PDB file of C-alpha atoms in Angstrom:
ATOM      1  CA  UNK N  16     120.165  87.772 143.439  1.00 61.00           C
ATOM      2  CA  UNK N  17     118.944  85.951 146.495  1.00 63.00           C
ATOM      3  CA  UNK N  18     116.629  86.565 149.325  1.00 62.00           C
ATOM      4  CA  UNK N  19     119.560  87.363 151.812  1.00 69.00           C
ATOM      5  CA  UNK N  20     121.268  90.255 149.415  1.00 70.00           C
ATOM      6  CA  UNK N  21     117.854  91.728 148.346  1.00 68.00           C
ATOM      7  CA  UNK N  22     116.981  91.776 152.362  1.00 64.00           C
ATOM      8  CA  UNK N  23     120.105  93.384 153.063  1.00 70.00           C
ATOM      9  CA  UNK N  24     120.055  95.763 150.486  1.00 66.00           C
ATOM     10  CA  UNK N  25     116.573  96.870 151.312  1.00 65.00           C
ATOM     11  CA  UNK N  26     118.001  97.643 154.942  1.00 63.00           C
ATOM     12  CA  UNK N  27     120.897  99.585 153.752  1.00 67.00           C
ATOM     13  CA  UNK N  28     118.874 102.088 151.217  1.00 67.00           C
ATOM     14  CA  UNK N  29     115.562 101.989 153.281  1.00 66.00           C
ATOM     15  CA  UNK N  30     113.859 100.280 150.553  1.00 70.00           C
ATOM     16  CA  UNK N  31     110.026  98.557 150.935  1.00 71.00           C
ATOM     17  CA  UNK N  32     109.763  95.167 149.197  1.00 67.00           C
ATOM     18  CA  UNK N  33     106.614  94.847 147.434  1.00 67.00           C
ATOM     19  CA  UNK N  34     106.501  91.209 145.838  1.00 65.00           C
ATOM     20  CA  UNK N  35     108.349  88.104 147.858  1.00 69.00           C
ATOM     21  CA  UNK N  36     106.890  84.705 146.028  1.00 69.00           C
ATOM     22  CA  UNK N  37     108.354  81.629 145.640  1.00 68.00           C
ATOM     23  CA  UNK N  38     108.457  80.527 141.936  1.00 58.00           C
ATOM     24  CA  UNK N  39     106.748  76.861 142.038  1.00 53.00           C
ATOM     25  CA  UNK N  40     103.374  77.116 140.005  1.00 54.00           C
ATOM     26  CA  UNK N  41     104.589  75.739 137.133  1.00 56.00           C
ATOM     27  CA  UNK N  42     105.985  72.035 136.300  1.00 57.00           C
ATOM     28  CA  UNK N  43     109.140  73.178 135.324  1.00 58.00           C
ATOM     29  CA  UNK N  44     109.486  74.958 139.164  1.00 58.00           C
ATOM     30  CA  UNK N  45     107.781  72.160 140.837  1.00 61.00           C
ATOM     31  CA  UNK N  46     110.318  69.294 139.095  1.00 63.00           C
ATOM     32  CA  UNK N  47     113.437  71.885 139.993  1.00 62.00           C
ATOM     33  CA  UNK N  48     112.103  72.448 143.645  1.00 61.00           C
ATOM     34  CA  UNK N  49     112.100  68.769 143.853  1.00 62.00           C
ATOM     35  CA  UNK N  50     115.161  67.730 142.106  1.00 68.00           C
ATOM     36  CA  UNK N  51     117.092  70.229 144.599  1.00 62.00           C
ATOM     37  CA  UNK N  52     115.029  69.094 147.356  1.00 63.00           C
ATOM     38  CA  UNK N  53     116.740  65.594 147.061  1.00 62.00           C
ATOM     39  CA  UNK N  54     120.079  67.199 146.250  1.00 63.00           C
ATOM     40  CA  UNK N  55     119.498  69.203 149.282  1.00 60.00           C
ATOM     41  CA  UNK N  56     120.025  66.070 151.569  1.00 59.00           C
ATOM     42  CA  UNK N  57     123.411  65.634 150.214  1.00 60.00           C
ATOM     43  CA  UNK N  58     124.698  69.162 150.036  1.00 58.00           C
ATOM     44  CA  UNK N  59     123.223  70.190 152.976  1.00 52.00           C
ATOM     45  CA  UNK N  60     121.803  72.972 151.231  1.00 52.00           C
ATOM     46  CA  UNK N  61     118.187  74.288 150.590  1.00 50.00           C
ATOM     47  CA  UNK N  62     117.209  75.896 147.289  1.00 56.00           C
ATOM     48  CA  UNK N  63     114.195  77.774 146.191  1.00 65.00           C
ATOM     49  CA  UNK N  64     113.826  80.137 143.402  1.00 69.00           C
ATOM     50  CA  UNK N  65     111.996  83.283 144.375  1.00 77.00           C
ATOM     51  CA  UNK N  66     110.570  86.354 142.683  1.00 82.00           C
ATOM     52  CA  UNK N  67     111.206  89.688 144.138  1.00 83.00           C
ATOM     53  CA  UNK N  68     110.265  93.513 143.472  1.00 85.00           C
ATOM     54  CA  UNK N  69     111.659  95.802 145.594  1.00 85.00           C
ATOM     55  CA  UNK N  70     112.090  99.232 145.512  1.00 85.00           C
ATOM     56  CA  UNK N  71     114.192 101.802 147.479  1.00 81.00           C
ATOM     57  CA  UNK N  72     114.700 105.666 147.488  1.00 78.00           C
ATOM     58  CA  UNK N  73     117.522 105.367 144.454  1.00 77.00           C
ATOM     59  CA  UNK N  74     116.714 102.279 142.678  1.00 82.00           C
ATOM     60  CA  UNK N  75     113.950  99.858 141.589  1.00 84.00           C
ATOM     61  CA  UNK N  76     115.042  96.221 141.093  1.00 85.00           C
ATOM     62  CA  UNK N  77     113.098  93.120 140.019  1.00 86.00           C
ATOM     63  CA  UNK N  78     113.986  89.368 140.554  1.00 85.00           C
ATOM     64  CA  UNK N  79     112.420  86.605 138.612  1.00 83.00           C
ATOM     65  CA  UNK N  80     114.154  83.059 139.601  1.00 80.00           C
ATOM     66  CA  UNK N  81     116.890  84.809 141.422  1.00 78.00           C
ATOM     67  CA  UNK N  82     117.796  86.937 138.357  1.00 84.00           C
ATOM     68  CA  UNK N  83     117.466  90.018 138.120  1.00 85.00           C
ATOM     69  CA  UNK N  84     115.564  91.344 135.236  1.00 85.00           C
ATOM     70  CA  UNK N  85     115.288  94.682 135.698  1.00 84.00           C
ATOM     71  CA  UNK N  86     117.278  97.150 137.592  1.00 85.00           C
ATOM     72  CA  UNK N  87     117.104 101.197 137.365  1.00 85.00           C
ATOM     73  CA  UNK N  88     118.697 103.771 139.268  1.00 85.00           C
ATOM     74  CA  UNK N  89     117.173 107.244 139.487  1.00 82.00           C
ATOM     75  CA  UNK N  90     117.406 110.339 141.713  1.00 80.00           C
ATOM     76  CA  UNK N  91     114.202 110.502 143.491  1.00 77.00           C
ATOM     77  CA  UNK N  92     110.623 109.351 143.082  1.00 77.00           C
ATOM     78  CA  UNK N  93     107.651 112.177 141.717  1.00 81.00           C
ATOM     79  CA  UNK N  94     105.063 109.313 142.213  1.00 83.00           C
ATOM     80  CA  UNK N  95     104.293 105.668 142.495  1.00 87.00           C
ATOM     81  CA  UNK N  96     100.876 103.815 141.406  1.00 90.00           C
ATOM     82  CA  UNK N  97     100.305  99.704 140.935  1.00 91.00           C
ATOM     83  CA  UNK N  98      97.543  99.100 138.358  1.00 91.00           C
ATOM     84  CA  UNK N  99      95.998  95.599 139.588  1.00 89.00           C
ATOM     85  CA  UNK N 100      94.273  95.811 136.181  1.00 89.00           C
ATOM     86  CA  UNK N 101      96.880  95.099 133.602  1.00 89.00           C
ATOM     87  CA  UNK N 102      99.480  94.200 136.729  1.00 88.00           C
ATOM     88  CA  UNK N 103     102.008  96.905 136.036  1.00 90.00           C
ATOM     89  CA  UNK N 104     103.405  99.187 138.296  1.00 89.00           C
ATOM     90  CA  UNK N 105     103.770 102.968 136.689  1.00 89.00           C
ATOM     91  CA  UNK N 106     106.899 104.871 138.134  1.00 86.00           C
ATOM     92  CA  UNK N 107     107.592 108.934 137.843  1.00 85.00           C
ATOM     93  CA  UNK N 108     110.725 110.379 138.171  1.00 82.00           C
ATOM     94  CA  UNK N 109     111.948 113.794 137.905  1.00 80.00           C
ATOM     95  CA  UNK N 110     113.335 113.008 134.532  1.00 82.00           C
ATOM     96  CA  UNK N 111     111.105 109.995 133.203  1.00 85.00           C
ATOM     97  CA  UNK N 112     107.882 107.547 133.475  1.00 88.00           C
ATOM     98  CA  UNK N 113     107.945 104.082 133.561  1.00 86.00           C
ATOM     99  CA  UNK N 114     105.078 101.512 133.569  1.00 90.00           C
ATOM    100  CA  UNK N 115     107.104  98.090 134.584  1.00 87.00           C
ATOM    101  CA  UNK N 116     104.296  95.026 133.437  1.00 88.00           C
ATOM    102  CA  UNK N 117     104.492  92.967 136.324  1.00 86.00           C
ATOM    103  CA  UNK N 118     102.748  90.144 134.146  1.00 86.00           C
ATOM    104  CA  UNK N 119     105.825  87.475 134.392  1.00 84.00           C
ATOM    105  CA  UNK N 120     104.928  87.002 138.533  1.00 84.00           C
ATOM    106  CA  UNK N 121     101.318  85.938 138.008  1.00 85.00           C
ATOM    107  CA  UNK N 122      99.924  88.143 140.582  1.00 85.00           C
ATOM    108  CA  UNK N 123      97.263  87.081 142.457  1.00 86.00           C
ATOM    109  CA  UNK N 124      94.196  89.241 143.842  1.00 89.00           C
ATOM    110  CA  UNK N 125      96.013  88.790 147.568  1.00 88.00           C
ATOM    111  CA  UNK N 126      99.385  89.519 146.332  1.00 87.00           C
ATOM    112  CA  UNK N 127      98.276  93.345 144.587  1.00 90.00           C
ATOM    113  CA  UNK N 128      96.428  94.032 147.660  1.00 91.00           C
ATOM    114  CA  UNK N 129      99.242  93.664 149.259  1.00 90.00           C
ATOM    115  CA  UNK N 130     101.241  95.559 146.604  1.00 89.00           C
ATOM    116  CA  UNK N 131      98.732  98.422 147.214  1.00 90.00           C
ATOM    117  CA  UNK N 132      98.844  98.681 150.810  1.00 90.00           C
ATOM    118  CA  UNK N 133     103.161  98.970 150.229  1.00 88.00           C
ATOM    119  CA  UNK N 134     102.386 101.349 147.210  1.00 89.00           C
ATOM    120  CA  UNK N 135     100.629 103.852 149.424  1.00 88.00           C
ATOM    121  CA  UNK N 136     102.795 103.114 152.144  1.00 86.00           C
ATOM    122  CA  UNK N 137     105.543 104.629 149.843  1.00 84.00           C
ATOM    123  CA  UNK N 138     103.993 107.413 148.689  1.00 83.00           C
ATOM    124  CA  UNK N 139     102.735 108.581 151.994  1.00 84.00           C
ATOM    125  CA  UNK N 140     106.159 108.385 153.885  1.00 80.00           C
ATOM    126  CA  UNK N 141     109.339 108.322 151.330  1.00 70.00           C
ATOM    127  CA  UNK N 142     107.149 110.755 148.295  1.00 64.00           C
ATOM    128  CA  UNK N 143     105.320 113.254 150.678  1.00 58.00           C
ATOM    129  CA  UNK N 144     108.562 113.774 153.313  1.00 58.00           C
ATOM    130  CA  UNK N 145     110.809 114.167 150.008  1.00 53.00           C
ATOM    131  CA  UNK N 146     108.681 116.844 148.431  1.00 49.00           C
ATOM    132  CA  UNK N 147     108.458 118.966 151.949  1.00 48.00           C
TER     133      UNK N 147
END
């Protein structure tokens, strides 16, 4: 799933994206970027795997190299928390928890700031007007 379809759906369900990286910390990502880099002057095309989380009011989907690998669907959200600690992100439903380790994006300090600032984000505007 690329960055234009997980932009668009955010816009259609409302949804808040909370991670947006581009995967080239290791060798393995830095020979790819390159290899398509070069390819890109014949094709015409630019590639770059990225890593997305994004979340909306019916469904929680992350990306790791453009695929996604994990996707769930629920009804509503009870609450939402990001523990920077052990990087995982701990979702309540009416029905179930989840704690989704975030560990495979390599989070930096900057990056779950950021995360935390979105987290609270959500729960002060989709979790608080849903409960009203």
């Amino acid at each position: 799933m690329n960055r234009g379809k997980i932009i668009s759906l955010s816009k259609q369900e409302s949804g808040e994206i909370l991670l947006e990286k581009s995967n080239n910390n290791s060798a393995r990502h830095f020979l790819c970027y390159h290899i398509m880099g070069w390819l890109s002057l014949f094709l015409k095309k630019s590639y770059e795997p990225t890593d997305h989380i994004l979340i909306t009011k019916n469904q929680y989907i992350c990306t790791y190299n453009d695929k996604i690998i994990f996707q769930e669907r629920f009804s509503s959200i009870k609450a939402l928390s990001f523990n920077p600690i052990d990087s995982s992100l701990c979702l309540a439903t009416n029905h179930q928890e989840m704690k989704i380790p975030l560990k495979v994006y390599c989070i930096s300090y900057e990056e779950s700031q950021l995360i935390k600032k979105k987290v609270a984000y959500i729960n002060s505007n989709w979790i608080n007007t849903s409960l009203e």
